[in-house]
């Protein structure tokens, strides 16, 4: 009797790192549950699903708002109803707005709350609803997509950097709480081509930021979504001794943080 395929839930799967993760896991014949947030995401996610189907994988596509507890629970429940198990959660859903760190008046408290609700509490909500199934898997794995900004206090806004710093701390706490059945790790990328900045900046500002990142990184390059996806796949499938680890993947940007 053939063993059932492993199942991975990916939040924020329509674009960027999330879409690359979907393609990488589909190439390894994982069953997938992929989330979309709005109509634009839904169109993009249909294209991701087509790419997955080329590998013989027909993913579950589900609306998800990570700021809503019922929506998170519905995503996990839909995956369990379809596949009967959850072996991995890749949390890519995130948000930001570009606000200069020195402009304290421009960053209002409600923006802090909004950013935290998506980036930090959203991760907690998703892990909480998936935890029983991940524990039952026998080899459950969570990978949170954090940011190098959470390690060096830089990035699109102070709220974003702080929220990702909280994601890093939450990764440690969840790793302790869910061991030994579930491993929890985080990846902290720097600038990723096609990542979140490309969806919140106009073309001119995005190109300026890209150039600054190329010049500022010791390796003189920016990362591709597929590189982050490959590391996420490694953490889920080839790293049984890794938990509570936050891995910088920033082309050396942290070396210039002083």
Short mmCIF file of C-alpha atoms in Angstrom, two decimals:
data_model
loop_
_atom_site.label_atom_id
_atom_site.label_comp_id
_atom_site.label_asym_id
_atom_site.label_seq_id
_atom_site.Cartn_x
_atom_site.Cartn_y
_atom_site.Cartn_z
CA UNK A 1 0.00 0.00 0.00
CA UNK A 2 1.40 3.38 -1.00
CA UNK A 3 1.99 5.80 1.88
CA UNK A 4 -0.01 9.04 1.66
CA UNK A 5 1.87 12.05 0.36
CA UNK A 6 2.99 14.68 2.83
CA UNK A 7 0.87 17.81 3.03
CA UNK A 8 2.09 21.40 3.24
CA UNK A 9 0.03 24.53 3.94
CA UNK A 10 1.50 27.73 2.47
CA UNK A 11 0.12 31.12 3.40
CA UNK A 12 0.74 34.01 1.03
CA UNK A 13 1.23 31.51 -1.78
CA UNK A 14 0.13 33.67 -4.71
CA UNK A 15 3.32 35.66 -5.20
CA UNK A 16 7.01 35.90 -4.38
CA UNK A 17 8.45 33.48 -1.85
CA UNK A 18 5.12 31.77 -1.21
CA UNK A 19 4.61 30.99 -4.90
CA UNK A 20 8.18 29.70 -5.18
CA UNK A 21 7.60 27.46 -2.15
CA UNK A 22 4.47 26.04 -3.79
CA UNK A 23 6.40 25.18 -6.94
CA UNK A 24 9.32 23.68 -4.99
CA UNK A 25 7.12 21.45 -2.83
CA UNK A 26 4.99 20.42 -5.81
CA UNK A 27 8.15 19.33 -7.63
CA UNK A 28 8.71 16.92 -4.73
CA UNK A 29 5.09 15.70 -5.06
CA UNK A 30 3.83 17.15 -1.79
CA UNK A 31 0.10 17.77 -1.54
CA UNK A 32 -0.54 21.48 -1.09
CA UNK A 33 -3.05 23.86 0.44
CA UNK A 34 -2.41 27.38 -0.83
CA UNK A 35 -4.03 30.61 0.32
CA UNK A 36 -5.12 33.80 -1.39
CA UNK A 37 -6.30 37.08 0.18
CA UNK A 38 -7.92 39.26 -2.51
CA UNK A 39 -9.05 39.05 -6.13
CA UNK A 40 -5.61 39.93 -7.52
CA UNK A 41 -4.06 37.22 -5.36
CA UNK A 42 -6.68 34.76 -6.52
CA UNK A 43 -5.78 35.30 -10.18
CA UNK A 44 -2.07 34.96 -9.46
CA UNK A 45 -2.64 31.86 -7.34
CA UNK A 46 -4.47 30.16 -10.21
CA UNK A 47 -1.27 30.47 -12.24
CA UNK A 48 0.73 28.99 -9.36
CA UNK A 49 -1.74 26.11 -9.18
CA UNK A 50 -1.27 25.44 -12.89
CA UNK A 51 2.49 25.19 -12.35
CA UNK A 52 1.91 22.72 -9.51
CA UNK A 53 -0.42 20.63 -11.64
CA UNK A 54 2.41 20.15 -14.12
CA UNK A 55 4.01 18.00 -11.40
CA UNK A 56 0.84 15.97 -10.91
CA UNK A 57 -0.21 17.91 -7.80
CA UNK A 58 -3.69 19.45 -7.60
CA UNK A 59 -3.54 21.99 -4.76
CA UNK A 60 -6.36 23.14 -2.56
CA UNK A 61 -6.91 26.89 -3.03
CA UNK A 62 -8.45 28.69 -0.07
CA UNK A 63 -9.19 32.28 0.90
CA UNK A 64 -7.30 33.27 4.04
CA UNK A 65 -7.14 36.37 6.19
CA UNK A 66 -4.49 35.70 8.83
CA UNK A 67 -5.90 38.49 11.03
CA UNK A 68 -9.12 36.49 11.44
CA UNK A 69 -9.14 33.45 13.73
CA UNK A 70 -12.09 31.82 11.96
CA UNK A 71 -10.42 32.21 8.57
CA UNK A 72 -7.23 30.56 9.84
CA UNK A 73 -9.22 27.68 11.31
CA UNK A 74 -11.18 27.27 8.08
CA UNK A 75 -7.95 26.99 6.07
CA UNK A 76 -6.57 24.26 8.33
CA UNK A 77 -9.93 22.45 8.43
CA UNK A 78 -10.24 22.52 4.63
CA UNK A 79 -6.79 20.96 4.30
CA UNK A 80 -7.63 18.24 6.81
CA UNK A 81 -10.92 17.46 5.08
CA UNK A 82 -9.18 17.22 1.70
CA UNK A 83 -5.95 15.46 2.68
CA UNK A 84 -6.47 14.07 6.18
CA UNK A 85 -3.17 15.39 7.54
CA UNK A 86 -0.85 18.41 7.80
CA UNK A 87 2.90 17.84 7.84
CA UNK A 88 4.27 21.33 7.24
CA UNK A 89 3.25 24.97 7.46
CA UNK A 90 5.17 27.62 5.50
CA UNK A 91 4.05 31.03 6.68
CA UNK A 92 4.76 33.62 3.98
CA UNK A 93 1.81 35.99 4.49
CA UNK A 94 3.07 39.44 5.38
CA UNK A 95 2.53 43.16 5.02
CA UNK A 96 4.46 46.40 5.17
CA UNK A 97 4.41 50.08 4.30
CA UNK A 98 7.52 52.11 3.61
CA UNK A 99 7.95 54.70 6.37
CA UNK A 100 11.34 56.28 7.19
CA UNK A 101 12.53 55.09 10.59
CA UNK A 102 13.46 58.59 11.70
CA UNK A 103 9.97 59.97 11.00
CA UNK A 104 8.32 58.95 14.27
CA UNK A 105 5.26 61.09 13.57
CA UNK A 106 4.61 59.29 10.28
CA UNK A 107 4.47 55.90 11.99
CA UNK A 108 1.22 55.93 13.91
CA UNK A 109 0.32 53.34 16.57
CA UNK A 110 -2.46 51.92 14.41
CA UNK A 111 0.13 51.03 11.75
CA UNK A 112 2.11 49.17 14.40
CA UNK A 113 -1.00 47.23 15.36
CA UNK A 114 -1.89 46.48 11.73
CA UNK A 115 1.62 45.25 10.90
CA UNK A 116 1.88 43.10 14.02
CA UNK A 117 -1.56 41.61 13.48
CA UNK A 118 -0.54 40.27 10.08
CA UNK A 119 3.16 39.52 10.49
CA UNK A 120 3.38 38.30 14.07
CA UNK A 121 -0.04 37.40 15.43
CA UNK A 122 -0.97 35.93 12.03
CA UNK A 123 1.87 33.45 12.36
CA UNK A 124 0.73 32.53 15.87
CA UNK A 125 -2.87 32.05 14.73
CA UNK A 126 -1.84 29.73 11.92
CA UNK A 127 0.50 27.65 14.07
CA UNK A 128 -2.15 27.34 16.77
CA UNK A 129 -4.84 26.00 14.42
CA UNK A 130 -2.38 23.64 12.68
CA UNK A 131 -0.61 22.43 15.83
CA UNK A 132 -2.73 19.32 16.56
CA UNK A 133 -2.33 18.01 13.01
CA UNK A 134 1.37 18.89 12.89
CA UNK A 135 1.90 17.04 16.17
CA UNK A 136 0.00 14.02 14.86
CA UNK A 137 2.14 13.98 11.70
CA UNK A 138 5.15 12.57 13.53
CA UNK A 139 7.49 14.92 11.65
CA UNK A 140 5.70 18.25 11.69
CA UNK A 141 7.60 21.33 10.56
CA UNK A 142 6.88 25.06 10.60
CA UNK A 143 8.92 27.55 8.59
CA UNK A 144 8.24 31.23 9.21
CA UNK A 145 9.41 33.71 6.59
CA UNK A 146 10.92 36.48 8.68
CA UNK A 147 13.31 39.22 7.53
CA UNK A 148 16.86 40.34 8.11
CA UNK A 149 15.21 43.56 9.29
CA UNK A 150 14.09 41.69 12.39
CA UNK A 151 17.72 40.95 13.24
CA UNK A 152 19.34 44.30 12.45
CA UNK A 153 16.48 46.74 13.09
CA UNK A 154 16.24 47.99 9.52
CA UNK A 155 13.76 47.61 6.71
CA UNK A 156 10.70 49.21 5.21
CA UNK A 157 9.47 50.62 8.52
CA UNK A 158 10.23 50.43 12.21
CA UNK A 159 6.95 48.57 12.68
CA UNK A 160 7.96 45.99 10.08
CA UNK A 161 11.41 45.46 11.61
CA UNK A 162 9.88 45.11 15.08
CA UNK A 163 7.21 42.68 13.86
CA UNK A 164 9.83 40.47 12.26
CA UNK A 165 11.98 40.66 15.38
CA UNK A 166 8.93 39.38 17.23
CA UNK A 167 8.56 36.60 14.64
CA UNK A 168 12.12 35.53 15.42
CA UNK A 169 11.41 35.42 19.16
CA UNK A 170 8.10 33.65 18.54
CA UNK A 171 9.98 31.05 16.50
CA UNK A 172 12.12 30.23 19.55
CA UNK A 173 9.12 30.08 21.88
CA UNK A 174 7.06 27.90 19.54
CA UNK A 175 10.01 25.56 18.99
CA UNK A 176 10.18 24.94 22.74
CA UNK A 177 6.42 24.63 23.12
CA UNK A 178 5.87 22.17 20.25
CA UNK A 179 8.94 19.96 20.69
CA UNK A 180 9.55 17.10 20.25
CA UNK A 181 6.78 16.44 17.73
CA UNK A 182 7.10 19.65 15.70
CA UNK A 183 10.16 21.62 14.59
CA UNK A 184 9.85 25.40 14.16
CA UNK A 185 12.40 27.47 12.24
CA UNK A 186 12.54 30.82 10.48
CA UNK A 187 14.28 32.18 7.40
CA UNK A 188 15.34 35.83 7.49
CA UNK A 189 15.90 36.98 3.89
CA UNK A 190 17.21 40.34 2.85
CA UNK A 191 15.94 41.87 -0.39
CA UNK A 192 14.24 39.24 -2.54
CA UNK A 193 13.50 39.99 -6.18
CA UNK A 194 9.75 39.89 -6.74
CA UNK A 195 9.16 40.07 -2.98
CA UNK A 196 6.96 42.34 -0.89
CA UNK A 197 8.60 45.66 -1.91
CA UNK A 198 7.69 45.01 -5.55
CA UNK A 199 4.03 44.99 -4.55
CA UNK A 200 3.99 48.10 -2.36
CA UNK A 201 6.38 50.46 -4.20
CA UNK A 202 6.07 52.12 -7.59
CA UNK A 203 8.52 51.05 -10.28
CA UNK A 204 10.92 53.97 -9.78
CA UNK A 205 11.21 53.58 -6.00
CA UNK A 206 11.51 49.82 -6.35
CA UNK A 207 14.39 50.17 -8.79
CA UNK A 208 16.12 52.63 -6.45
CA UNK A 209 15.76 50.20 -3.55
CA UNK A 210 17.01 47.31 -5.68
CA UNK A 211 20.09 49.28 -6.66
CA UNK A 212 20.79 50.26 -3.06
CA UNK A 213 20.55 46.63 -1.99
CA UNK A 214 22.89 45.51 -4.76
CA UNK A 215 25.44 48.11 -3.72
CA UNK A 216 25.04 47.49 0.02
CA UNK A 217 25.24 43.70 0.07
CA UNK A 218 28.78 42.32 0.35
CA UNK A 219 27.88 39.67 -2.24
CA UNK A 220 26.59 42.39 -4.62
CA UNK A 221 23.41 40.50 -5.42
CA UNK A 222 19.84 40.08 -4.27
CA UNK A 223 18.14 36.77 -3.57
CA UNK A 224 15.62 34.99 -5.77
CA UNK A 225 12.39 33.54 -4.35
CA UNK A 226 13.49 30.08 -5.46
CA UNK A 227 16.53 30.25 -3.16
CA UNK A 228 14.34 30.89 -0.14
CA UNK A 229 11.96 28.12 -1.22
CA UNK A 230 14.84 25.66 -1.51
CA UNK A 231 15.89 26.43 2.05
CA UNK A 232 12.31 26.06 3.28
CA UNK A 233 12.11 22.65 1.61
CA UNK A 234 15.43 21.64 3.18
CA UNK A 235 14.21 22.64 6.64
CA UNK A 236 11.08 20.55 6.23
CA UNK A 237 12.70 17.47 4.73
CA UNK A 238 16.43 17.31 5.44
CA UNK A 239 16.99 18.96 8.80
CA UNK A 240 15.63 16.72 11.59
CA UNK A 241 18.05 18.25 14.10
CA UNK A 242 17.14 21.87 13.46
CA UNK A 243 14.54 23.71 15.51
CA UNK A 244 14.35 27.17 17.02
CA UNK A 245 16.77 28.45 14.38
CA UNK A 246 16.55 31.79 12.56
CA UNK A 247 18.64 31.63 9.40
CA UNK A 248 19.84 34.89 7.78
CA UNK A 249 19.73 34.74 3.97
CA UNK A 250 20.66 38.28 3.06
CA UNK A 251 23.72 38.23 0.82
CA UNK A 252 25.74 39.51 3.76
CA UNK A 253 23.70 42.65 4.52
CA UNK A 254 23.94 41.96 8.25
CA UNK A 255 27.72 42.44 8.01
CA UNK A 256 27.08 46.14 7.39
CA UNK A 257 24.60 46.57 10.22
CA UNK A 258 27.00 48.42 12.52
#
